[in-house]
Amino acid sequence: MLLFASLLSFQVALGFVIPNPHIRSSGAVPFFIPADGGGSQLDNAGNGFGEPLNVIISGLSSPNVLTDNGVVNWARSVGFSTECLGGHLGGPQTANLGDGNGVVDQVNEIRQDYGNAAFGTCIESLIGGNHFRYWRQNGTQANSGALFLAVSQEENLQNNHTISPNGYDVGRDQLVGLATAGQTSFNGVTYTANNETIMGLLPVGTAGVNHGIALDGAVSLLTITIV
């Protein structure tokens, strides 16, 4: 302990301190890989399996987009909105983003709104469609501010909102396609988005995946900019 204290005093006197090896960094990075901090790119669906965090909104996006109100406004610009009348059936899913926060509940769940931001998600709750839940990577060990989205296409209420065949990849591609088709806007805010496809974060196939639905292994990294 005395040796450590002396070494620390020497570092401070010289104007630097050796970084904490458990803190990977913070600030201006797109995201940190969850597995590097003991996390996973699959969430926990509560049954021993997980759903893929198959879209990441980069920490290099416009800061307002990375806030809760900001990501909802962006989602409304691409045809998604908050849940029907503010309600939610079922418990939240959890995820560990490897940022030091451990296992945490989803922040919010956003559904396809069929062109009506106020009530359209009630239609989605009945007939099915695309939806996503998200988590924020903001722990002290890996504070990128990035949002990790679990996106999927789901069946109708009669089929208990089960995920559609190939629904994880389909849902991801639909959301990314809407985001990158051109400028989008809602409530006076206009956005552009660029996509980068990243391989190696998710498994290819069904290993560990909820409902046994195969994945192509791709994660889409969206950088969303307010213009």
mmCIF file with all atom_site columns, C-alpha atoms in Angstrom:
data_model
loop_
_atom_site.group_PDB
_atom_site.id
_atom_site.type_symbol
_atom_site.label_atom_id
_atom_site.label_alt_id
_atom_site.label_comp_id
_atom_site.label_asym_id
_atom_site.label_entity_id
_atom_site.label_seq_id
_atom_site.pdbx_PDB_ins_code
_atom_site.Cartn_x
_atom_site.Cartn_y
_atom_site.Cartn_z
_atom_site.occupancy
_atom_site.B_iso_or_equiv
_atom_site.pdbx_formal_charge
_atom_site.auth_seq_id
_atom_site.auth_comp_id
_atom_site.auth_asym_id
_atom_site.auth_atom_id
_atom_site.pdbx_PDB_model_num
ATOM 1   C CA . MET A 1 1   ? 0.000   0.000   0.000   1.00 0.00 ? 1   MET A CA 1
ATOM 2   C CA . LEU A 1 2   ? 2.827   2.411   0.891   1.00 0.00 ? 2   LEU A CA 1
ATOM 3   C CA . LEU A 1 3   ? 4.558   1.611   -2.395  1.00 0.00 ? 3   LEU A CA 1
ATOM 4   C CA . PHE A 1 4   ? 1.353   2.220   -4.348  1.00 0.00 ? 4   PHE A CA 1
ATOM 5   C CA . ALA A 1 5   ? 0.756   5.547   -2.580  1.00 0.00 ? 5   ALA A CA 1
ATOM 6   C CA . SER A 1 6   ? 4.324   6.671   -3.281  1.00 0.00 ? 6   SER A CA 1
ATOM 7   C CA . LEU A 1 7   ? 4.013   5.673   -6.924  1.00 0.00 ? 7   LEU A CA 1
ATOM 8   C CA . LEU A 1 8   ? 0.701   7.513   -7.257  1.00 0.00 ? 8   LEU A CA 1
ATOM 9   C CA . SER A 1 9   ? 2.200   10.666  -5.709  1.00 0.00 ? 9   SER A CA 1
ATOM 10  C CA . PHE A 1 10  ? 5.116   10.452  -8.138  1.00 0.00 ? 10  PHE A CA 1
ATOM 11  C CA . GLN A 1 11  ? 2.701   10.150  -11.098 1.00 0.00 ? 11  GLN A CA 1
ATOM 12  C CA . VAL A 1 12  ? 0.649   13.152  -9.935  1.00 0.00 ? 12  VAL A CA 1
ATOM 13  C CA . ALA A 1 13  ? 3.809   15.216  -9.482  1.00 0.00 ? 13  ALA A CA 1
ATOM 14  C CA . LEU A 1 14  ? 4.743   14.471  -13.068 1.00 0.00 ? 14  LEU A CA 1
ATOM 15  C CA . GLY A 1 15  ? 1.278   15.375  -14.280 1.00 0.00 ? 15  GLY A CA 1
ATOM 16  C CA . PHE A 1 16  ? -0.046  11.963  -15.243 1.00 0.00 ? 16  PHE A CA 1
ATOM 17  C CA . VAL A 1 17  ? -1.723  8.920   -13.720 1.00 0.00 ? 17  VAL A CA 1
ATOM 18  C CA . ILE A 1 18  ? -1.635  5.376   -15.076 1.00 0.00 ? 18  ILE A CA 1
ATOM 19  C CA . PRO A 1 19  ? -5.147  4.626   -16.410 1.00 0.00 ? 19  PRO A CA 1
ATOM 20  C CA . ASN A 1 20  ? -7.386  2.209   -14.516 1.00 0.00 ? 20  ASN A CA 1
ATOM 21  C CA . PRO A 1 21  ? -7.121  -1.009  -16.552 1.00 0.00 ? 21  PRO A CA 1
ATOM 22  C CA . HIS A 1 22  ? -10.801 -1.768  -15.894 1.00 0.00 ? 22  HIS A CA 1
ATOM 23  C CA . ILE A 1 23  ? -11.969 1.420   -17.620 1.00 0.00 ? 23  ILE A CA 1
ATOM 24  C CA . ARG A 1 24  ? -11.780 0.943   -21.355 1.00 0.00 ? 24  ARG A CA 1
ATOM 25  C CA . SER A 1 25  ? -12.589 4.567   -22.181 1.00 0.00 ? 25  SER A CA 1
ATOM 26  C CA . SER A 1 26  ? -15.468 6.988   -22.562 1.00 0.00 ? 26  SER A CA 1
ATOM 27  C CA . GLY A 1 27  ? -16.602 9.703   -24.904 1.00 0.00 ? 27  GLY A CA 1
ATOM 28  C CA . ALA A 1 28  ? -16.101 9.902   -28.639 1.00 0.00 ? 28  ALA A CA 1
ATOM 29  C CA . VAL A 1 29  ? -16.287 6.289   -29.794 1.00 0.00 ? 29  VAL A CA 1
ATOM 30  C CA . PRO A 1 30  ? -19.076 4.546   -31.743 1.00 0.00 ? 30  PRO A CA 1
ATOM 31  C CA . PHE A 1 31  ? -19.524 1.803   -29.102 1.00 0.00 ? 31  PHE A CA 1
ATOM 32  C CA . PHE A 1 32  ? -17.634 -0.708  -26.998 1.00 0.00 ? 32  PHE A CA 1
ATOM 33  C CA . ILE A 1 33  ? -17.924 -4.433  -27.647 1.00 0.00 ? 33  ILE A CA 1
ATOM 34  C CA . PRO A 1 34  ? -20.059 -5.824  -24.794 1.00 0.00 ? 34  PRO A CA 1
ATOM 35  C CA . ALA A 1 35  ? -18.194 -9.136  -24.633 1.00 0.00 ? 35  ALA A CA 1
ATOM 36  C CA . ASP A 1 36  ? -14.938 -7.295  -23.857 1.00 0.00 ? 36  ASP A CA 1
ATOM 37  C CA . GLY A 1 37  ? -16.478 -6.193  -20.562 1.00 0.00 ? 37  GLY A CA 1
ATOM 38  C CA . GLY A 1 38  ? -18.219 -9.453  -19.723 1.00 0.00 ? 38  GLY A CA 1
ATOM 39  C CA . GLY A 1 39  ? -21.462 -8.595  -21.512 1.00 0.00 ? 39  GLY A CA 1
ATOM 40  C CA . SER A 1 40  ? -23.230 -10.072 -24.520 1.00 0.00 ? 40  SER A CA 1
ATOM 41  C CA . GLN A 1 41  ? -24.616 -9.034  -27.904 1.00 0.00 ? 41  GLN A CA 1
ATOM 42  C CA . LEU A 1 42  ? -27.675 -11.159 -27.070 1.00 0.00 ? 42  LEU A CA 1
ATOM 43  C CA . ASP A 1 43  ? -30.130 -9.845  -24.518 1.00 0.00 ? 43  ASP A CA 1
ATOM 44  C CA . ASN A 1 44  ? -31.847 -12.058 -21.936 1.00 0.00 ? 44  ASN A CA 1
ATOM 45  C CA . ALA A 1 45  ? -35.381 -12.995 -22.949 1.00 0.00 ? 45  ALA A CA 1
ATOM 46  C CA . GLY A 1 46  ? -35.945 -14.661 -19.588 1.00 0.00 ? 46  GLY A CA 1
ATOM 47  C CA . ASN A 1 47  ? -36.000 -18.257 -20.802 1.00 0.00 ? 47  ASN A CA 1
ATOM 48  C CA . GLY A 1 48  ? -32.321 -19.038 -21.079 1.00 0.00 ? 48  GLY A CA 1
ATOM 49  C CA . PHE A 1 49  ? -32.126 -17.623 -24.596 1.00 0.00 ? 49  PHE A CA 1
ATOM 50  C CA . GLY A 1 50  ? -31.592 -14.150 -25.998 1.00 0.00 ? 50  GLY A CA 1
ATOM 51  C CA . GLU A 1 51  ? -32.634 -11.814 -28.773 1.00 0.00 ? 51  GLU A CA 1
ATOM 52  C CA . PRO A 1 52  ? -29.917 -10.172 -30.874 1.00 0.00 ? 52  PRO A CA 1
ATOM 53  C CA . LEU A 1 53  ? -28.841 -6.592  -30.284 1.00 0.00 ? 53  LEU A CA 1
ATOM 54  C CA . ASN A 1 54  ? -28.706 -6.270  -34.039 1.00 0.00 ? 54  ASN A CA 1
ATOM 55  C CA . VAL A 1 55  ? -28.682 -2.475  -34.476 1.00 0.00 ? 55  VAL A CA 1
ATOM 56  C CA . ILE A 1 56  ? -26.427 -0.022  -32.646 1.00 0.00 ? 56  ILE A CA 1
ATOM 57  C CA . ILE A 1 57  ? -27.013 3.717   -32.776 1.00 0.00 ? 57  ILE A CA 1
ATOM 58  C CA . SER A 1 58  ? -23.456 5.019   -32.664 1.00 0.00 ? 58  SER A CA 1
ATOM 59  C CA . GLY A 1 59  ? -22.170 7.133   -29.803 1.00 0.00 ? 59  GLY A CA 1
ATOM 60  C CA . LEU A 1 60  ? -20.905 9.469   -32.541 1.00 0.00 ? 60  LEU A CA 1
ATOM 61  C CA . SER A 1 61  ? -24.476 10.338  -33.521 1.00 0.00 ? 61  SER A CA 1
ATOM 62  C CA . SER A 1 62  ? -25.828 13.807  -32.743 1.00 0.00 ? 62  SER A CA 1
ATOM 63  C CA . PRO A 1 63  ? -26.054 14.001  -28.934 1.00 0.00 ? 63  PRO A CA 1
ATOM 64  C CA . ASN A 1 64  ? -29.783 14.729  -28.904 1.00 0.00 ? 64  ASN A CA 1
ATOM 65  C CA . VAL A 1 65  ? -30.488 11.489  -30.781 1.00 0.00 ? 65  VAL A CA 1
ATOM 66  C CA . LEU A 1 66  ? -28.943 9.514   -27.933 1.00 0.00 ? 66  LEU A CA 1
ATOM 67  C CA . THR A 1 67  ? -31.375 10.877  -25.322 1.00 0.00 ? 67  THR A CA 1
ATOM 68  C CA . ASP A 1 68  ? -34.663 9.112   -24.557 1.00 0.00 ? 68  ASP A CA 1
ATOM 69  C CA . ASN A 1 69  ? -36.809 11.885  -26.026 1.00 0.00 ? 69  ASN A CA 1
ATOM 70  C CA . GLY A 1 70  ? -34.409 12.270  -28.931 1.00 0.00 ? 70  GLY A CA 1
ATOM 71  C CA . VAL A 1 71  ? -34.430 8.630   -30.007 1.00 0.00 ? 71  VAL A CA 1
ATOM 72  C CA . VAL A 1 72  ? -38.229 8.554   -29.803 1.00 0.00 ? 72  VAL A CA 1
ATOM 73  C CA . ASN A 1 73  ? -38.450 11.618  -32.052 1.00 0.00 ? 73  ASN A CA 1
ATOM 74  C CA . TRP A 1 74  ? -36.025 10.003  -34.515 1.00 0.00 ? 74  TRP A CA 1
ATOM 75  C CA . ALA A 1 75  ? -38.025 6.767   -34.402 1.00 0.00 ? 75  ALA A CA 1
ATOM 76  C CA . ARG A 1 76  ? -41.184 8.704   -35.255 1.00 0.00 ? 76  ARG A CA 1
ATOM 77  C CA . SER A 1 77  ? -39.393 10.130  -38.279 1.00 0.00 ? 77  SER A CA 1
ATOM 78  C CA . VAL A 1 78  ? -38.981 6.583   -39.662 1.00 0.00 ? 78  VAL A CA 1
ATOM 79  C CA . GLY A 1 79  ? -42.452 5.274   -38.805 1.00 0.00 ? 79  GLY A CA 1
ATOM 80  C CA . PHE A 1 80  ? -42.131 4.030   -35.208 1.00 0.00 ? 80  PHE A CA 1
ATOM 81  C CA . SER A 1 81  ? -43.490 5.351   -31.930 1.00 0.00 ? 81  SER A CA 1
ATOM 82  C CA . THR A 1 82  ? -44.034 4.560   -28.253 1.00 0.00 ? 82  THR A CA 1
ATOM 83  C CA . GLU A 1 83  ? -46.311 1.741   -27.195 1.00 0.00 ? 83  GLU A CA 1
ATOM 84  C CA . CYS A 1 84  ? -50.088 1.828   -27.540 1.00 0.00 ? 84  CYS A CA 1
ATOM 85  C CA . LEU A 1 85  ? -51.526 4.296   -25.014 1.00 0.00 ? 85  LEU A CA 1
ATOM 86  C CA . GLY A 1 86  ? -48.320 3.985   -22.992 1.00 0.00 ? 86  GLY A CA 1
ATOM 87  C CA . GLY A 1 87  ? -49.063 0.394   -21.980 1.00 0.00 ? 87  GLY A CA 1
ATOM 88  C CA . HIS A 1 88  ? -46.924 -2.735  -22.204 1.00 0.00 ? 88  HIS A CA 1
ATOM 89  C CA . LEU A 1 89  ? -47.833 -6.408  -21.878 1.00 0.00 ? 89  LEU A CA 1
ATOM 90  C CA . GLY A 1 90  ? -45.201 -8.682  -20.413 1.00 0.00 ? 90  GLY A CA 1
ATOM 91  C CA . GLY A 1 91  ? -42.058 -7.995  -18.464 1.00 0.00 ? 91  GLY A CA 1
ATOM 92  C CA . PRO A 1 92  ? -39.012 -6.129  -19.736 1.00 0.00 ? 92  PRO A CA 1
ATOM 93  C CA . GLN A 1 93  ? -36.067 -7.973  -21.195 1.00 0.00 ? 93  GLN A CA 1
ATOM 94  C CA . THR A 1 94  ? -32.597 -7.393  -19.806 1.00 0.00 ? 94  THR A CA 1
ATOM 95  C CA . ALA A 1 95  ? -29.105 -7.018  -21.234 1.00 0.00 ? 95  ALA A CA 1
ATOM 96  C CA . ASN A 1 96  ? -25.497 -6.616  -20.136 1.00 0.00 ? 96  ASN A CA 1
ATOM 97  C CA . LEU A 1 97  ? -23.594 -4.206  -22.380 1.00 0.00 ? 97  LEU A CA 1
ATOM 98  C CA . GLY A 1 98  ? -20.269 -4.814  -20.655 1.00 0.00 ? 98  GLY A CA 1
ATOM 99  C CA . ASP A 1 99  ? -20.072 -1.247  -19.405 1.00 0.00 ? 99  ASP A CA 1
ATOM 100 C CA . GLY A 1 100 ? -19.982 -1.914  -15.683 1.00 0.00 ? 100 GLY A CA 1
ATOM 101 C CA . ASN A 1 101 ? -23.713 -1.529  -15.120 1.00 0.00 ? 101 ASN A CA 1
ATOM 102 C CA . GLY A 1 102 ? -24.247 -5.287  -15.160 1.00 0.00 ? 102 GLY A CA 1
ATOM 103 C CA . VAL A 1 103 ? -27.620 -6.704  -16.172 1.00 0.00 ? 103 VAL A CA 1
ATOM 104 C CA . VAL A 1 104 ? -30.204 -3.949  -16.636 1.00 0.00 ? 104 VAL A CA 1
ATOM 105 C CA . ASP A 1 105 ? -33.776 -3.677  -17.916 1.00 0.00 ? 105 ASP A CA 1
ATOM 106 C CA . GLN A 1 106 ? -34.529 -2.286  -21.343 1.00 0.00 ? 106 GLN A CA 1
ATOM 107 C CA . VAL A 1 107 ? -35.008 1.477   -21.384 1.00 0.00 ? 107 VAL A CA 1
ATOM 108 C CA . ASN A 1 108 ? -38.025 1.511   -23.697 1.00 0.00 ? 108 ASN A CA 1
ATOM 109 C CA . GLU A 1 109 ? -39.881 -0.414  -26.374 1.00 0.00 ? 109 GLU A CA 1
ATOM 110 C CA . ILE A 1 110 ? -40.787 1.213   -29.687 1.00 0.00 ? 110 ILE A CA 1
ATOM 111 C CA . ARG A 1 111 ? -43.235 -0.140  -32.273 1.00 0.00 ? 111 ARG A CA 1
ATOM 112 C CA . GLN A 1 112 ? -44.101 0.424   -35.922 1.00 0.00 ? 112 GLN A CA 1
ATOM 113 C CA . ASP A 1 113 ? -46.825 3.080   -36.053 1.00 0.00 ? 113 ASP A CA 1
ATOM 114 C CA . TYR A 1 114 ? -48.317 2.544   -39.530 1.00 0.00 ? 114 TYR A CA 1
ATOM 115 C CA . GLY A 1 115 ? -48.196 6.261   -40.280 1.00 0.00 ? 115 GLY A CA 1
ATOM 116 C CA . ASN A 1 116 ? -49.909 7.449   -37.094 1.00 0.00 ? 116 ASN A CA 1
ATOM 117 C CA . ALA A 1 117 ? -47.467 8.437   -34.342 1.00 0.00 ? 117 ALA A CA 1
ATOM 118 C CA . ALA A 1 118 ? -50.271 8.913   -31.798 1.00 0.00 ? 118 ALA A CA 1
ATOM 119 C CA . PHE A 1 119 ? -52.242 5.676   -32.150 1.00 0.00 ? 119 PHE A CA 1
ATOM 120 C CA . GLY A 1 120 ? -50.620 3.585   -34.870 1.00 0.00 ? 120 GLY A CA 1
ATOM 121 C CA . THR A 1 121 ? -48.746 1.352   -32.446 1.00 0.00 ? 121 THR A CA 1
ATOM 122 C CA . CYS A 1 122 ? -52.136 0.101   -31.254 1.00 0.00 ? 122 CYS A CA 1
ATOM 123 C CA . ILE A 1 123 ? -52.544 -1.305  -34.764 1.00 0.00 ? 123 ILE A CA 1
ATOM 124 C CA . GLU A 1 124 ? -49.142 -2.962  -34.523 1.00 0.00 ? 124 GLU A CA 1
ATOM 125 C CA . SER A 1 125 ? -50.155 -4.532  -31.215 1.00 0.00 ? 125 SER A CA 1
ATOM 126 C CA . LEU A 1 126 ? -53.111 -6.133  -32.996 1.00 0.00 ? 126 LEU A CA 1
ATOM 127 C CA . ILE A 1 127 ? -51.770 -7.124  -36.409 1.00 0.00 ? 127 ILE A CA 1
ATOM 128 C CA . GLY A 1 128 ? -48.042 -7.344  -35.720 1.00 0.00 ? 128 GLY A CA 1
ATOM 129 C CA . GLY A 1 129 ? -45.153 -5.556  -37.387 1.00 0.00 ? 129 GLY A CA 1
ATOM 130 C CA . ASN A 1 130 ? -41.699 -4.284  -36.574 1.00 0.00 ? 130 ASN A CA 1
ATOM 131 C CA . HIS A 1 131 ? -40.533 -3.187  -33.143 1.00 0.00 ? 131 HIS A CA 1
ATOM 132 C CA . PHE A 1 132 ? -37.420 -2.668  -31.061 1.00 0.00 ? 132 PHE A CA 1
ATOM 133 C CA . ARG A 1 133 ? -36.357 -2.349  -27.465 1.00 0.00 ? 133 ARG A CA 1
ATOM 134 C CA . TYR A 1 134 ? -33.166 -0.548  -26.516 1.00 0.00 ? 134 TYR A CA 1
ATOM 135 C CA . TRP A 1 135 ? -30.450 -0.173  -23.887 1.00 0.00 ? 135 TRP A CA 1
ATOM 136 C CA . ARG A 1 136 ? -27.878 2.583   -23.341 1.00 0.00 ? 136 ARG A CA 1
ATOM 137 C CA . GLN A 1 137 ? -24.149 1.852   -22.917 1.00 0.00 ? 137 GLN A CA 1
ATOM 138 C CA . ASN A 1 138 ? -23.199 4.398   -20.263 1.00 0.00 ? 138 ASN A CA 1
ATOM 139 C CA . GLY A 1 139 ? -21.508 2.590   -17.386 1.00 0.00 ? 139 GLY A CA 1
ATOM 140 C CA . THR A 1 140 ? -18.291 3.823   -15.831 1.00 0.00 ? 140 THR A CA 1
ATOM 141 C CA . GLN A 1 141 ? -16.197 1.112   -17.506 1.00 0.00 ? 141 GLN A CA 1
ATOM 142 C CA . ALA A 1 142 ? -17.361 1.724   -21.093 1.00 0.00 ? 142 ALA A CA 1
ATOM 143 C CA . ASN A 1 143 ? -19.307 4.937   -21.493 1.00 0.00 ? 143 ASN A CA 1
ATOM 144 C CA . SER A 1 144 ? -19.915 5.321   -25.221 1.00 0.00 ? 144 SER A CA 1
ATOM 145 C CA . GLY A 1 145 ? -23.483 6.593   -24.939 1.00 0.00 ? 145 GLY A CA 1
ATOM 146 C CA . ALA A 1 146 ? -24.422 4.241   -27.794 1.00 0.00 ? 146 ALA A CA 1
ATOM 147 C CA . LEU A 1 147 ? -27.888 2.713   -27.941 1.00 0.00 ? 147 LEU A CA 1
ATOM 148 C CA . PHE A 1 148 ? -28.141 -1.039  -28.485 1.00 0.00 ? 148 PHE A CA 1
ATOM 149 C CA . LEU A 1 149 ? -31.376 -2.083  -30.198 1.00 0.00 ? 149 LEU A CA 1
ATOM 150 C CA . ALA A 1 150 ? -32.989 -5.509  -30.334 1.00 0.00 ? 150 ALA A CA 1
ATOM 151 C CA . VAL A 1 151 ? -35.065 -5.217  -33.520 1.00 0.00 ? 151 VAL A CA 1
ATOM 152 C CA . SER A 1 152 ? -37.494 -7.844  -34.761 1.00 0.00 ? 152 SER A CA 1
ATOM 153 C CA . GLN A 1 153 ? -40.563 -8.413  -36.888 1.00 0.00 ? 153 GLN A CA 1
ATOM 154 C CA . GLU A 1 154 ? -43.359 -10.005 -34.858 1.00 0.00 ? 154 GLU A CA 1
ATOM 155 C CA . GLU A 1 155 ? -46.641 -11.780 -35.533 1.00 0.00 ? 155 GLU A CA 1
ATOM 156 C CA . ASN A 1 156 ? -50.109 -10.559 -34.558 1.00 0.00 ? 156 ASN A CA 1
ATOM 157 C CA . LEU A 1 157 ? -51.837 -10.678 -31.172 1.00 0.00 ? 157 LEU A CA 1
ATOM 158 C CA . GLN A 1 158 ? -53.613 -13.916 -32.053 1.00 0.00 ? 158 GLN A CA 1
ATOM 159 C CA . ASN A 1 159 ? -50.163 -15.518 -32.446 1.00 0.00 ? 159 ASN A CA 1
ATOM 160 C CA . ASN A 1 160 ? -48.998 -13.993 -29.139 1.00 0.00 ? 160 ASN A CA 1
ATOM 161 C CA . HIS A 1 161 ? -46.545 -11.607 -30.833 1.00 0.00 ? 161 HIS A CA 1
ATOM 162 C CA . THR A 1 162 ? -44.109 -14.431 -31.519 1.00 0.00 ? 162 THR A CA 1
ATOM 163 C CA . ILE A 1 163 ? -41.179 -13.465 -33.728 1.00 0.00 ? 163 ILE A CA 1
ATOM 164 C CA . SER A 1 164 ? -41.810 -13.984 -37.438 1.00 0.00 ? 164 SER A CA 1
ATOM 165 C CA . PRO A 1 165 ? -39.720 -16.486 -39.405 1.00 0.00 ? 165 PRO A CA 1
ATOM 166 C CA . ASN A 1 166 ? -36.335 -14.797 -39.993 1.00 0.00 ? 166 ASN A CA 1
ATOM 167 C CA . GLY A 1 167 ? -37.833 -11.949 -37.979 1.00 0.00 ? 167 GLY A CA 1
ATOM 168 C CA . TYR A 1 168 ? -34.608 -10.681 -36.407 1.00 0.00 ? 168 TYR A CA 1
ATOM 169 C CA . ASP A 1 169 ? -32.777 -10.115 -39.684 1.00 0.00 ? 169 ASP A CA 1
ATOM 170 C CA . VAL A 1 170 ? -35.950 -8.897  -41.422 1.00 0.00 ? 170 VAL A CA 1
ATOM 171 C CA . GLY A 1 171 ? -36.741 -6.410  -38.671 1.00 0.00 ? 171 GLY A CA 1
ATOM 172 C CA . ARG A 1 172 ? -33.183 -5.062  -38.648 1.00 0.00 ? 172 ARG A CA 1
ATOM 173 C CA . ASP A 1 173 ? -33.076 -4.628  -42.409 1.00 0.00 ? 173 ASP A CA 1
ATOM 174 C CA . GLN A 1 174 ? -36.449 -2.881  -42.504 1.00 0.00 ? 174 GLN A CA 1
ATOM 175 C CA . LEU A 1 175 ? -35.479 -0.368  -39.805 1.00 0.00 ? 175 LEU A CA 1
ATOM 176 C CA . VAL A 1 176 ? -32.088 0.332   -41.371 1.00 0.00 ? 176 VAL A CA 1
ATOM 177 C CA . GLY A 1 177 ? -33.664 0.693   -44.807 1.00 0.00 ? 177 GLY A CA 1
ATOM 178 C CA . LEU A 1 178 ? -36.117 3.300   -43.528 1.00 0.00 ? 178 LEU A CA 1
ATOM 179 C CA . ALA A 1 179 ? -33.375 5.167   -41.668 1.00 0.00 ? 179 ALA A CA 1
ATOM 180 C CA . THR A 1 180 ? -30.994 5.374   -44.619 1.00 0.00 ? 180 THR A CA 1
ATOM 181 C CA . ALA A 1 181 ? -33.445 5.940   -47.493 1.00 0.00 ? 181 ALA A CA 1
ATOM 182 C CA . GLY A 1 182 ? -32.872 9.698   -47.334 1.00 0.00 ? 182 GLY A CA 1
ATOM 183 C CA . GLN A 1 183 ? -33.589 12.558  -44.975 1.00 0.00 ? 183 GLN A CA 1
ATOM 184 C CA . THR A 1 184 ? -36.341 11.873  -42.434 1.00 0.00 ? 184 THR A CA 1
ATOM 185 C CA . SER A 1 185 ? -38.054 14.351  -40.161 1.00 0.00 ? 185 SER A CA 1
ATOM 186 C CA . PHE A 1 186 ? -40.520 14.675  -37.315 1.00 0.00 ? 186 PHE A CA 1
ATOM 187 C CA . ASN A 1 187 ? -41.628 17.594  -35.142 1.00 0.00 ? 187 ASN A CA 1
ATOM 188 C CA . GLY A 1 188 ? -39.348 20.010  -36.981 1.00 0.00 ? 188 GLY A CA 1
ATOM 189 C CA . VAL A 1 189 ? -36.182 17.915  -36.634 1.00 0.00 ? 189 VAL A CA 1
ATOM 190 C CA . THR A 1 190 ? -34.516 16.441  -39.738 1.00 0.00 ? 190 THR A CA 1
ATOM 191 C CA . TYR A 1 191 ? -32.135 13.487  -39.730 1.00 0.00 ? 191 TYR A CA 1
ATOM 192 C CA . THR A 1 192 ? -29.736 11.654  -41.992 1.00 0.00 ? 192 THR A CA 1
ATOM 193 C CA . ALA A 1 193 ? -28.282 8.226   -41.199 1.00 0.00 ? 193 ALA A CA 1
ATOM 194 C CA . ASN A 1 194 ? -25.336 6.192   -42.420 1.00 0.00 ? 194 ASN A CA 1
ATOM 195 C CA . ASN A 1 195 ? -25.050 2.440   -41.917 1.00 0.00 ? 195 ASN A CA 1
ATOM 196 C CA . GLU A 1 196 ? -22.013 0.211   -41.464 1.00 0.00 ? 196 GLU A CA 1
ATOM 197 C CA . THR A 1 197 ? -22.458 -3.557  -41.274 1.00 0.00 ? 197 THR A CA 1
ATOM 198 C CA . ILE A 1 198 ? -20.337 -5.281  -38.639 1.00 0.00 ? 198 ILE A CA 1
ATOM 199 C CA . MET A 1 199 ? -19.714 -9.016  -38.519 1.00 0.00 ? 199 MET A CA 1
ATOM 200 C CA . GLY A 1 200 ? -18.374 -11.028 -35.615 1.00 0.00 ? 200 GLY A CA 1
ATOM 201 C CA . LEU A 1 201 ? -20.433 -9.574  -32.764 1.00 0.00 ? 201 LEU A CA 1
ATOM 202 C CA . LEU A 1 202 ? -23.348 -12.003 -33.164 1.00 0.00 ? 202 LEU A CA 1
ATOM 203 C CA . PRO A 1 203 ? -23.380 -15.720 -33.902 1.00 0.00 ? 203 PRO A CA 1
ATOM 204 C CA . VAL A 1 204 ? -24.332 -17.038 -37.310 1.00 0.00 ? 204 VAL A CA 1
ATOM 205 C CA . GLY A 1 205 ? -27.140 -19.549 -36.856 1.00 0.00 ? 205 GLY A CA 1
ATOM 206 C CA . THR A 1 206 ? -29.377 -20.351 -33.896 1.00 0.00 ? 206 THR A CA 1
ATOM 207 C CA . ALA A 1 207 ? -26.949 -20.847 -30.985 1.00 0.00 ? 207 ALA A CA 1
ATOM 208 C CA . GLY A 1 208 ? -28.428 -19.149 -27.909 1.00 0.00 ? 208 GLY A CA 1
ATOM 209 C CA . VAL A 1 209 ? -31.075 -17.332 -29.937 1.00 0.00 ? 209 VAL A CA 1
ATOM 210 C CA . ASN A 1 210 ? -34.655 -17.050 -28.710 1.00 0.00 ? 210 ASN A CA 1
ATOM 211 C CA . HIS A 1 211 ? -37.243 -19.096 -30.647 1.00 0.00 ? 211 HIS A CA 1
ATOM 212 C CA . GLY A 1 212 ? -34.441 -20.926 -32.461 1.00 0.00 ? 212 GLY A CA 1
ATOM 213 C CA . ILE A 1 213 ? -34.501 -18.388 -35.289 1.00 0.00 ? 213 ILE A CA 1
ATOM 214 C CA . ALA A 1 214 ? -31.283 -18.321 -37.295 1.00 0.00 ? 214 ALA A CA 1
ATOM 215 C CA . LEU A 1 215 ? -29.253 -15.129 -37.613 1.00 0.00 ? 215 LEU A CA 1
ATOM 216 C CA . ASP A 1 216 ? -26.999 -14.011 -40.454 1.00 0.00 ? 216 ASP A CA 1
ATOM 217 C CA . GLY A 1 217 ? -24.621 -12.595 -37.834 1.00 0.00 ? 217 GLY A CA 1
ATOM 218 C CA . ALA A 1 218 ? -24.738 -8.984  -39.023 1.00 0.00 ? 218 ALA A CA 1
ATOM 219 C CA . VAL A 1 219 ? -25.057 -5.940  -36.772 1.00 0.00 ? 219 VAL A CA 1
ATOM 220 C CA . SER A 1 220 ? -25.947 -2.566  -38.295 1.00 0.00 ? 220 SER A CA 1
ATOM 221 C CA . LEU A 1 221 ? -24.151 0.459   -36.880 1.00 0.00 ? 221 LEU A CA 1
ATOM 222 C CA . LEU A 1 222 ? -26.202 3.582   -37.553 1.00 0.00 ? 222 LEU A CA 1
ATOM 223 C CA . THR A 1 223 ? -24.692 7.036   -37.213 1.00 0.00 ? 223 THR A CA 1
ATOM 224 C CA . ILE A 1 224 ? -27.626 9.441   -37.082 1.00 0.00 ? 224 ILE A CA 1
ATOM 225 C CA . THR A 1 225 ? -27.053 13.147  -37.613 1.00 0.00 ? 225 THR A CA 1
ATOM 226 C CA . ILE A 1 226 ? -29.415 16.068  -37.078 1.00 0.00 ? 226 ILE A CA 1
ATOM 227 C CA . VAL A 1 227 ? -29.155 18.412  -40.063 1.00 0.00 ? 227 VAL A CA 1
#
